[in-house]
């Protein structure tokens, strides 16, 4: 409520208002005594509205309270007399001192507003009290308001309730609304939601917008009554049709969510737009989002940016963050990283986590500011602390990579967990991987499988592949080849090389599926062409032995070479054997010697099967080599690095037979 509590009570035809608290005896039949010729003549009250100013002034100066009140009205309104607040105040006072209730009320208003007199809340309370005690509902309401706000009298909620109650019981609509509010909040009375709803209903039935809105809220939330979304929507509609912005927004929200009304994006957009056009910042943001998403209106990024701008300029943080996004992405506006930073900063300073994430992103990418990973991590953390799931995931990455923060795997795992628990699929996968490898957390296959499953069920390809591997090997789950095939197939069909490798192996071994070398070759081929080293080695073996394909030593050597060049020990041994035997390649023992030596790496003791095999084969081949071939083999060994092409032949080539 502003400083204006209620309007001055004006004379309606001057006399009519002035006489509202008087009984009009002229309308009653005459009594026997009044008809007696000896009775006193009947006094008929004058029509004050018809009196001229001099006549009215004369009566007022003679002490007629009603004339004094009406003269005050004329001077106050400037109708029928020169407008003069001081004169109005003077005549109201004269009438008020004689107990004229409406004059007392108007005098209170003038003191409250400082109209014709110095503003004085205490004096206003004094005159409102006088009129209120005579039962004038307007003064009762005003007096309740002043006690409620502590204006002109100490704040006293009980007194506020007392006067609101008196006015409300006379049907005063604003008092009914405010009394409902007092019961709702438990101010001056024990909280009583049913009593609150009763008074809101009385005011709402008289068309009081605020009461319709408040009662709508109570029906929506089921406060003091059974929840009734249809009634809530009905009340919001009544207030919305009177132009109430809050009700327009709430009704729009209900259409958007299909609560109490059929879901209807166009109706949602319609009501949000009505509120937006009145300047409601939240509605302007909603309209912008509808244009951005093409929901309830045709997608239009320019319109979206326009409405975001209106809302952002009112300080609405979500709109500022969204406008920052529009400028960063160049949607609906010309791309401008500086303006994006400007709006992100404004929203971030209000604690908006989306803007904080946006600032982190800008510093991370060096957009609108010099790239600064430390500053990026700082803003990501602010957003992550508020639960922003993308920020939590990115912060996990930064701790895992040591980017902008110290490399700290346990901290990375902690942030991944926060995002994973919100259902963020990449974080679920990453957390599963850390449990599988024991990075930042104790190695725990069961927990790894749990997180892989959550991510896999959301379609995360790598999680599906890894889960297939865990089922195939019984890691963290009971070994189950059919489940392994199921998860491998989901990932393999999406092009995941590890899953294609695993599926090829299942077909080769007949695990979870019937043994099928052709299918094995098919899946090995797909993975091998993506550079999967194990698949390349396996495909070489399939060609070498003619499993699922015609035996082809040259193809076998080709795939073994691809894997060997990536450092695959098994393929290095196999390719060495083929050079030793001249299978699919010219016989070249120097190359065979070099390949075997790559696996052994001058180890005195062989550790695994491939190293044992390489050591044995090298011992065999070296007995058939010349010193020159051995030296050349050592030269090849010293010059080659993983990832580099292997020579296809040595200078010495095939040795003389012994």
XYZ file of C-alpha atoms in Angstrom:
658
model
C 0.000 0.000 0.000
C 1.326 3.414 -0.957
C 0.993 6.535 1.104
C -2.591 6.819 -0.233
C -4.702 4.661 2.066
C -8.118 5.441 0.617
C -9.775 8.225 -1.276
C -11.338 11.154 0.445
C -15.026 10.548 1.042
C -16.712 12.977 -1.320
C -20.280 14.203 -1.388
C -22.244 12.406 -4.078
C -24.585 15.221 -4.941
C -22.918 16.546 -1.750
C -25.997 15.848 0.319
C -26.223 12.149 -0.462
C -22.804 11.235 0.914
C -23.103 13.684 3.744
C -26.265 11.925 4.908
C -25.178 8.311 4.483
C -24.994 7.782 8.229
C -28.287 9.598 8.919
C -31.807 8.204 8.683
C -33.910 9.969 6.045
C -37.107 10.453 8.052
C -38.682 12.435 5.221
C -39.387 9.154 3.452
C -41.461 7.789 6.418
C -45.268 8.297 6.787
C -46.323 11.025 9.209
C -47.451 9.994 12.688
C -50.800 11.045 14.173
C -49.072 13.614 16.281
C -47.240 15.024 13.278
C -50.555 15.348 11.465
C -52.040 17.275 14.356
C -52.558 20.889 13.466
C -51.092 21.805 16.816
C -47.896 19.800 16.160
C -44.622 21.513 15.301
C -43.952 21.892 11.575
C -41.921 19.028 9.962
C -38.256 19.915 9.456
C -37.044 18.969 5.979
C -33.279 18.699 5.565
C -31.980 20.932 2.767
C -30.471 19.568 -0.425
C -26.863 20.583 0.187
C -25.881 19.850 -3.407
C -28.376 22.425 -4.666
C -27.219 25.182 -2.348
C -25.196 28.030 -3.742
C -21.766 28.641 -2.315
C -22.882 31.677 -0.279
C -25.871 29.736 1.095
C -23.713 26.766 2.007
C -21.093 29.034 3.543
C -23.701 30.816 5.617
C -25.017 27.522 6.983
C -21.494 26.273 7.657
C -20.597 29.453 9.547
C -23.780 28.984 11.534
C -22.404 25.661 12.746
C -24.160 23.139 10.485
C -21.759 20.166 10.472
C -23.120 18.749 7.247
C -22.742 22.084 5.535
C -19.209 22.346 6.883
C -18.392 18.867 5.512
C -19.916 19.653 2.118
C -18.097 22.959 1.954
C -14.854 21.096 2.703
C -15.648 18.706 -0.160
C -16.252 21.578 -2.567
C -13.001 23.322 -1.709
C -11.077 20.028 -1.731
C -12.372 18.971 -5.154
C -12.517 22.443 -6.702
C -16.091 21.732 -7.812
C -18.584 24.413 -6.819
C -15.903 26.441 -5.020
C -12.307 27.514 -5.641
C -9.948 24.616 -5.013
C -8.219 25.311 -1.718
C -6.845 22.512 0.470
C -6.407 24.841 3.432
C -10.065 25.867 3.315
C -11.097 22.229 2.871
C -9.030 21.258 5.909
C -10.530 24.059 7.982
C -14.143 23.090 7.219
C -13.456 19.363 7.680
C -11.992 20.142 11.091
C -15.055 22.151 12.146
C -17.353 19.307 11.085
C -15.087 16.645 12.588
C -15.054 18.399 15.973
C -18.845 18.112 15.942
C -18.499 14.362 15.361
C -19.182 14.251 11.635
C -17.754 10.812 10.767
C -16.938 11.425 7.120
C -15.256 14.713 7.952
C -13.142 12.896 10.535
C -12.128 10.361 7.904
C -11.259 13.015 5.315
C -9.307 14.975 7.884
C -7.309 11.822 8.640
C -6.574 11.394 4.937
C -5.330 14.983 4.623
C -2.970 14.582 7.547
C -1.792 11.245 6.205
C -1.075 12.727 2.783
C 0.187 16.107 3.991
C -2.507 17.731 1.906
C -3.184 21.330 2.964
C -1.273 20.668 6.150
C 2.104 19.325 7.208
C 2.187 15.556 6.990
C 1.411 14.029 10.406
C 0.730 10.289 10.764
C -0.116 10.602 14.457
C -2.815 13.153 13.730
C -4.086 10.921 10.934
C -4.381 8.007 13.369
C -6.259 10.247 15.813
C -8.967 11.185 13.286
C -9.187 7.700 11.746
C -9.742 6.378 15.266
C -12.580 8.831 15.792
C -14.322 7.780 12.576
C -13.542 4.094 13.086
C -15.147 4.113 16.514
C -18.301 5.410 14.848
C -18.207 2.364 12.569
C -16.905 3.837 9.312
C -15.363 0.885 7.485
C -12.903 2.991 5.439
C -11.426 4.464 8.614
C -11.383 1.060 10.297
C -9.410 -0.290 7.382
C -7.039 2.680 7.345
C -6.495 2.446 11.070
C -5.762 -1.282 10.743
C -3.247 -0.519 8.008
C -1.437 2.059 10.134
C -1.158 -0.329 13.073
C -0.011 -3.006 10.652
C 2.778 -0.820 9.280
C 3.583 1.062 12.476
C 2.724 4.439 10.984
C 1.533 7.098 13.415
C 1.328 4.483 16.157
C 3.552 1.658 17.393
C 3.319 -1.406 15.142
C 0.671 -3.624 16.672
C -0.549 -6.620 14.689
C -3.312 -7.412 17.171
C -4.768 -3.931 16.803
C -4.386 -4.207 13.030
C -6.363 -7.464 13.047
C -9.003 -5.912 15.306
C -9.705 -3.035 12.935
C -9.378 -5.121 9.781
C -11.954 -7.503 11.288
C -14.444 -4.702 11.975
C -14.135 -3.342 8.442
C -14.134 -6.799 6.878
C -17.354 -7.768 8.627
C -18.966 -4.733 6.991
C -17.861 -6.074 3.606
C -14.817 -3.863 3.102
C -12.995 -5.781 0.384
C -9.453 -4.566 1.056
C -9.851 -5.272 4.770
C -11.049 -8.777 3.934
C -7.957 -9.359 1.854
C -5.563 -7.976 4.448
C -7.283 -9.893 7.236
C -6.802 -13.040 5.170
C -3.122 -12.172 4.964
C -2.844 -11.747 8.740
C -4.359 -15.181 9.340
C -2.124 -16.669 6.647
C 1.053 -15.296 8.215
C -0.066 -15.662 11.832
C 0.353 -11.960 12.595
C -1.708 -10.669 15.486
C -3.603 -13.972 15.537
C -2.554 -17.614 15.583
C -1.911 -18.820 12.053
C -5.114 -20.276 10.656
C -5.074 -21.165 6.972
C -8.752 -22.047 6.860
C -9.689 -18.650 8.324
C -7.278 -17.023 5.897
C -8.936 -18.777 2.958
C -12.382 -17.720 4.245
C -11.521 -14.021 4.146
C -9.621 -14.297 0.863
C -12.715 -15.954 -0.595
C -14.997 -13.100 0.577
C -12.713 -10.547 -1.052
C -12.179 -12.666 -4.164
C -15.926 -13.018 -4.645
C -16.088 -9.218 -4.768
C -13.483 -9.254 -7.543
C -10.488 -8.247 -5.403
C -7.502 -9.161 -7.580
C -4.970 -9.697 -4.814
C -7.365 -12.016 -2.988
C -7.999 -14.012 -6.149
C -4.257 -14.397 -6.608
C -3.602 -15.350 -2.966
C -6.508 -17.795 -2.844
C -5.317 -19.294 -6.124
C -1.951 -19.914 -4.502
C -3.624 -21.673 -1.577
C -5.623 -23.957 -3.857
C -2.522 -24.689 -5.916
C -0.488 -25.696 -2.875
C -3.349 -27.272 -0.895
C -2.933 -24.875 2.033
C -5.880 -24.848 4.434
C -7.891 -26.923 1.978
C -7.589 -29.856 -0.391
C -5.385 -29.107 -3.365
C -7.502 -28.107 -6.342
C -5.486 -27.095 -9.372
C -8.572 -26.382 -11.465
C -9.872 -23.907 -8.892
C -6.416 -22.372 -8.640
C -6.344 -21.868 -12.402
C -9.897 -20.458 -12.299
C -8.928 -17.868 -9.673
C -5.735 -16.955 -11.485
C -7.772 -16.469 -14.646
C -10.189 -14.065 -12.918
C -7.313 -11.952 -11.650
C -5.364 -12.281 -14.900
C -8.318 -11.009 -16.909
C -8.267 -7.925 -14.702
C -4.642 -7.395 -15.692
C -2.896 -8.825 -12.615
C 0.631 -9.628 -13.776
C 1.403 -12.230 -11.127
C -1.757 -14.145 -11.960
C -0.998 -13.939 -15.671
C 2.422 -15.437 -15.004
C 1.032 -18.197 -12.787
C -1.729 -19.026 -15.242
C 0.862 -19.164 -18.011
C 2.953 -21.536 -15.893
C -0.050 -23.796 -15.334
C -0.721 -23.998 -19.067
C 2.940 -24.669 -19.666
C 2.986 -27.560 -17.190
C -0.582 -28.774 -17.768
C -1.638 -28.187 -14.151
C -5.380 -27.676 -13.649
C -5.735 -26.925 -17.341
C -4.806 -28.872 -20.490
C -1.149 -28.426 -21.360
C -1.012 -25.716 -23.994
C 2.204 -23.907 -24.907
C 0.352 -21.296 -26.966
C -1.902 -20.359 -24.034
C 1.171 -20.274 -21.793
C 2.895 -17.927 -24.211
C -0.249 -15.772 -24.462
C -0.514 -15.178 -20.712
C 3.204 -14.733 -20.225
C 3.218 -12.165 -23.015
C 0.408 -10.184 -21.357
C 2.462 -9.932 -18.180
C 5.639 -9.252 -20.145
C 4.019 -6.351 -21.968
C 3.215 -4.840 -18.567
C 6.902 -5.029 -17.699
C 6.973 -8.182 -15.551
C 10.649 -9.195 -15.686
C 10.038 -12.878 -15.019
C 7.413 -13.039 -17.754
C 9.714 -11.260 -20.179
C 12.309 -13.935 -19.458
C 9.731 -16.679 -20.041
C 8.642 -15.174 -23.349
C 12.277 -14.944 -24.409
C 12.768 -18.617 -23.550
C 9.675 -19.579 -25.515
C 11.009 -17.851 -28.615
C 14.448 -19.396 -28.081
C 13.042 -22.912 -27.709
C 10.211 -22.557 -30.231
C 7.683 -23.443 -27.547
C 4.261 -21.810 -27.961
C 5.689 -19.579 -30.652
C 7.792 -20.065 -33.760
C 11.477 -20.163 -32.872
C 12.915 -16.705 -33.292
C 16.291 -15.967 -31.734
C 16.031 -12.243 -32.461
C 12.744 -12.004 -30.538
C 14.209 -14.153 -27.769
C 17.163 -11.802 -27.399
C 14.822 -8.796 -27.428
C 12.756 -10.111 -24.513
C 15.827 -11.261 -22.615
C 17.211 -7.732 -23.006
C 14.056 -6.169 -21.521
C 14.169 -8.516 -18.556
C 17.939 -8.249 -18.112
C 17.771 -4.456 -17.960
C 15.440 -4.840 -14.981
C 18.134 -6.888 -13.251
C 16.539 -10.325 -13.747
C 19.513 -12.636 -13.318
C 18.272 -15.601 -15.387
C 17.608 -13.268 -18.314
C 21.057 -11.698 -17.947
C 22.638 -15.153 -18.052
C 20.552 -16.157 -21.077
C 21.377 -12.910 -22.867
C 25.036 -13.648 -22.193
C 24.546 -17.011 -23.904
C 22.926 -15.334 -26.906
C 25.855 -12.949 -27.334
C 28.405 -15.742 -26.837
C 26.723 -17.955 -29.423
C 25.699 -15.142 -31.777
C 22.038 -16.145 -31.712
C 19.555 -13.366 -32.437
C 22.349 -10.828 -31.986
C 25.746 -10.335 -33.515
C 28.272 -12.483 -31.678
C 30.028 -10.318 -29.125
C 32.133 -11.942 -26.418
C 32.562 -8.657 -24.557
C 28.809 -8.181 -24.219
C 28.470 -11.824 -23.234
C 30.997 -11.254 -20.449
C 29.134 -8.080 -19.403
C 25.802 -9.856 -18.911
C 27.362 -12.946 -17.385
C 29.145 -10.729 -14.877
C 25.946 -8.947 -13.853
C 24.085 -12.191 -13.298
C 27.062 -13.891 -11.650
C 27.305 -11.077 -9.111
C 23.734 -11.939 -8.112
C 24.841 -15.519 -7.543
C 23.326 -16.925 -10.729
C 25.023 -20.276 -11.271
C 24.353 -20.340 -15.024
C 26.204 -17.052 -15.457
C 29.001 -18.261 -13.194
C 29.361 -21.311 -15.403
C 29.273 -19.033 -18.461
C 32.105 -16.906 -17.083
C 34.100 -20.041 -16.342
C 33.529 -21.193 -19.930
C 34.668 -17.819 -21.341
C 37.892 -17.825 -19.321
C 38.435 -21.490 -20.160
C 38.169 -20.797 -23.909
C 39.736 -17.337 -23.854
C 36.585 -15.701 -25.209
C 36.061 -12.060 -24.247
C 39.055 -12.242 -21.945
C 42.560 -13.687 -21.972
C 42.485 -17.440 -21.445
C 42.908 -18.072 -17.745
C 42.366 -21.606 -16.464
C 42.733 -20.534 -12.838
C 39.967 -17.927 -13.219
C 37.881 -20.438 -15.149
C 38.180 -22.963 -12.319
C 37.223 -20.258 -9.819
C 33.925 -19.510 -11.612
C 33.224 -23.162 -12.345
C 33.603 -23.863 -8.623
C 31.097 -21.137 -7.688
C 28.552 -22.668 -10.051
C 29.433 -26.215 -9.005
C 28.928 -25.380 -5.333
C 25.360 -24.351 -6.217
C 24.760 -27.670 -7.955
C 25.393 -26.731 -11.594
C 25.979 -30.187 -13.044
C 28.028 -29.120 -16.095
C 30.310 -27.088 -13.843
C 30.769 -30.063 -11.526
C 31.748 -32.281 -14.435
C 34.134 -29.733 -15.954
C 35.718 -29.088 -12.568
C 36.277 -32.829 -12.253
C 38.053 -32.758 -15.614
C 40.233 -29.854 -14.522
C 41.367 -31.627 -11.362
C 41.984 -34.814 -13.339
C 44.052 -32.949 -15.932
C 45.689 -30.452 -13.549
C 44.345 -27.548 -15.597
C 43.950 -24.314 -13.630
C 44.178 -26.321 -10.406
C 46.687 -28.837 -9.047
C 46.240 -32.337 -10.468
C 44.306 -34.010 -7.689
C 42.508 -37.216 -8.638
C 40.561 -37.629 -5.410
C 39.145 -34.099 -5.870
C 38.325 -34.947 -9.472
C 36.466 -38.056 -8.304
C 34.553 -36.003 -5.711
C 33.265 -33.573 -8.353
C 32.476 -36.371 -10.782
C 30.433 -38.000 -8.032
C 28.376 -34.831 -7.455
C 27.552 -34.611 -11.149
C 27.012 -38.372 -11.458
C 24.507 -38.354 -8.617
C 22.507 -35.777 -10.599
C 22.407 -38.221 -13.498
C 25.121 -36.561 -15.602
C 26.075 -39.377 -17.927
C 29.679 -38.401 -18.723
C 30.435 -38.021 -15.022
C 28.924 -41.441 -14.337
C 31.201 -42.961 -16.953
C 34.257 -41.113 -15.692
C 33.576 -42.118 -12.082
C 33.168 -45.733 -13.175
C 36.508 -45.545 -14.979
C 38.244 -44.134 -11.897
C 36.910 -46.987 -9.777
C 37.977 -49.500 -12.417
C 41.506 -48.123 -12.549
C 41.792 -47.069 -8.901
C 42.385 -43.410 -9.778
C 41.589 -41.013 -6.919
C 39.498 -43.745 -5.284
C 40.299 -47.302 -4.197
C 40.050 -49.760 -7.079
C 36.612 -51.286 -6.731
C 35.207 -53.178 -9.709
C 31.733 -53.497 -8.248
C 31.399 -49.733 -7.899
C 32.880 -49.276 -11.372
C 30.267 -51.623 -12.840
C 27.518 -49.757 -10.945
C 28.432 -46.396 -12.474
C 29.083 -47.882 -15.907
C 25.589 -49.389 -15.804
C 23.990 -46.019 -14.978
C 25.816 -44.353 -17.858
C 25.261 -47.289 -20.221
C 21.512 -47.200 -19.647
C 21.581 -43.559 -20.782
C 23.326 -44.609 -23.984
C 26.939 -43.725 -23.125
C 28.887 -45.759 -25.678
C 32.181 -46.140 -23.831
C 30.324 -47.145 -20.664
C 28.462 -49.796 -22.641
C 31.723 -51.140 -24.022
C 33.409 -51.177 -20.619
C 30.402 -52.811 -19.011
C 30.505 -55.494 -21.697
C 34.158 -56.123 -20.812
C 33.305 -56.419 -17.102
C 30.568 -58.971 -17.801
C 32.895 -60.902 -20.121
C 35.587 -61.092 -17.449
C 33.464 -61.182 -14.283
C 34.861 -57.934 -12.894
C 32.512 -56.390 -10.330
C 29.665 -58.513 -11.664
C 29.070 -62.224 -12.131
C 30.550 -63.390 -15.415
C 27.735 -63.372 -17.950
C 28.671 -63.770 -21.609
C 25.178 -62.997 -22.860
C 25.153 -59.689 -20.972
C 28.624 -59.019 -22.298
C 27.433 -59.588 -25.878
C 24.370 -57.395 -25.219
C 26.410 -54.393 -24.073
C 29.188 -54.935 -26.605
C 26.615 -54.996 -29.413
C 24.967 -51.724 -28.287
C 28.315 -49.942 -28.328
C 29.704 -51.723 -31.393
C 26.750 -50.693 -33.533
C 27.538 -47.091 -32.589
C 31.113 -47.529 -33.811
C 32.957 -48.115 -30.530
C 36.203 -49.907 -31.414
C 36.698 -51.537 -28.003
C 33.207 -53.035 -28.166
C 33.780 -54.183 -31.749
C 36.967 -55.909 -30.588
C 35.156 -57.527 -27.670
C 32.264 -58.653 -29.835
C 34.673 -60.111 -32.398
C 36.362 -62.069 -29.612
C 33.000 -63.392 -28.350
C 32.194 -64.681 -31.849
C 35.678 -66.140 -32.250
C 35.435 -68.016 -28.949
C 31.696 -68.747 -29.047
C 31.039 -66.980 -25.750
C 27.435 -65.790 -25.346
C 26.875 -66.464 -29.054
C 27.472 -69.370 -31.400
C 31.055 -69.496 -32.634
C 31.205 -67.653 -35.945
C 34.595 -66.775 -37.439
C 33.072 -64.695 -40.216
C 31.289 -62.486 -37.660
C 34.497 -62.349 -35.657
C 36.415 -61.143 -38.725
C 33.640 -58.619 -39.480
C 33.864 -56.991 -36.045
C 37.683 -57.208 -35.854
C 37.839 -55.489 -39.250
C 35.637 -52.604 -38.068
C 37.737 -52.055 -34.952
C 41.039 -52.525 -36.795
C 40.145 -49.877 -39.361
C 39.692 -47.445 -36.462
C 43.240 -48.187 -35.334
C 42.428 -50.554 -32.473
C 45.734 -52.322 -31.996
C 44.376 -55.516 -30.431
C 41.827 -55.887 -33.229
C 44.558 -55.386 -35.825
C 46.590 -58.176 -34.222
C 43.563 -60.469 -33.984
C 42.622 -59.783 -37.597
C 46.176 -60.659 -38.633
C 45.794 -63.991 -36.833
C 42.475 -64.705 -38.561
C 44.099 -64.127 -41.961
C 47.182 -66.142 -41.003
C 45.165 -69.220 -40.074
C 42.312 -68.687 -42.522
C 39.582 -68.357 -39.923
C 36.449 -66.743 -41.320
C 38.466 -65.671 -44.389
C 40.683 -67.365 -46.896
C 44.234 -67.794 -45.598
C 46.220 -64.780 -46.744
C 49.750 -64.306 -45.384
C 50.134 -60.902 -46.996
C 46.966 -59.589 -45.309
C 48.093 -61.205 -42.075
C 51.466 -59.454 -42.319
C 49.749 -56.157 -43.202
C 47.580 -56.183 -40.051
C 50.366 -57.498 -37.835
C 52.545 -54.622 -39.078
C 49.901 -51.990 -38.194
C 49.657 -53.362 -34.673
C 53.408 -53.868 -34.313
C 54.066 -50.253 -35.257
C 51.816 -49.228 -32.358
C 53.973 -51.295 -30.002
C 51.764 -54.391 -29.741
C 54.094 -57.121 -28.446
C 52.029 -60.043 -29.697
C 51.969 -58.656 -33.232
C 55.674 -57.844 -33.123
C 56.394 -61.484 -32.277
C 54.018 -62.714 -34.994
C 55.439 -60.375 -37.641
C 58.952 -61.383 -36.589
C 58.008 -65.018 -37.109
C 56.644 -64.233 -40.585
C 59.930 -62.504 -41.549
C 61.876 -65.422 -40.137
C 59.811 -67.902 -42.156
C 59.177 -65.711 -45.215
C 55.412 -66.022 -44.873
C 53.706 -63.244 -46.861
C 56.923 -61.185 -46.781
C 60.444 -61.750 -48.073
C 62.449 -63.765 -45.554
C 64.538 -61.282 -43.530
C 66.123 -62.502 -40.333
C 67.621 -59.127 -39.467
C 64.093 -57.729 -39.285
C 62.919 -60.809 -37.425
C 65.766 -60.335 -34.930
C 64.836 -56.640 -34.477
C 61.157 -57.413 -33.944
C 61.864 -60.110 -31.367
C 64.276 -57.785 -29.604
C 61.635 -55.030 -29.425
C 59.531 -57.321 -27.251
C 62.360 -58.492 -25.033
C 63.949 -55.028 -24.708
C 67.153 -56.634 -23.401
C 65.371 -57.999 -20.346
C 67.310 -60.694 -18.549
C 64.142 -62.451 -17.390
C 61.031 -62.871 -19.519
C 57.871 -61.712 -17.711
C 54.923 -62.536 -19.949
C 54.026 -65.011 -22.639
C 54.951 -62.714 -25.517
C 58.371 -61.941 -24.032
C 59.059 -65.631 -23.455
C 58.086 -66.437 -27.003
C 60.153 -63.583 -28.407
C 63.209 -64.652 -26.408
C 62.897 -68.245 -27.594
C 62.418 -67.245 -31.239
C 65.324 -64.808 -31.174
C 67.604 -67.502 -29.771
C 66.600 -69.737 -32.673
C 66.976 -67.151 -35.422
C 70.261 -65.729 -34.174
C 71.962 -69.085 -34.719
C 71.257 -68.716 -38.461
C 72.359 -65.091 -38.764
C 75.635 -63.570 -39.810
C 77.346 -60.998 -37.611
C 76.436 -58.355 -40.182
C 72.754 -59.290 -39.967
C 72.807 -59.189 -36.191
C 74.382 -55.726 -36.240
C 71.812 -54.508 -38.747
C 69.044 -55.937 -36.598
C 70.437 -54.021 -33.617
C 70.591 -50.845 -35.702
C 66.940 -51.216 -36.690
C 66.107 -51.801 -33.022
C 67.913 -48.639 -31.859
C 66.393 -46.365 -34.504
C 62.739 -47.395 -34.362
C 60.230 -45.758 -32.049
C 56.593 -46.792 -31.423
C 54.251 -45.108 -33.874
C 56.870 -44.973 -36.625
C 56.675 -47.180 -39.729
C 58.748 -50.352 -39.526
C 61.142 -51.063 -42.380
C 59.843 -53.606 -44.876
C 63.284 -55.059 -45.530
C 66.852 -54.882 -44.202
C 69.977 -54.231 -46.250
C 71.267 -57.736 -45.762
C 68.010 -59.381 -46.663
C 67.857 -63.176 -46.706
C 71.069 -64.910 -45.429
C 73.022 -67.537 -47.272
C 71.866 -71.027 -46.352
C 74.111 -72.979 -44.062
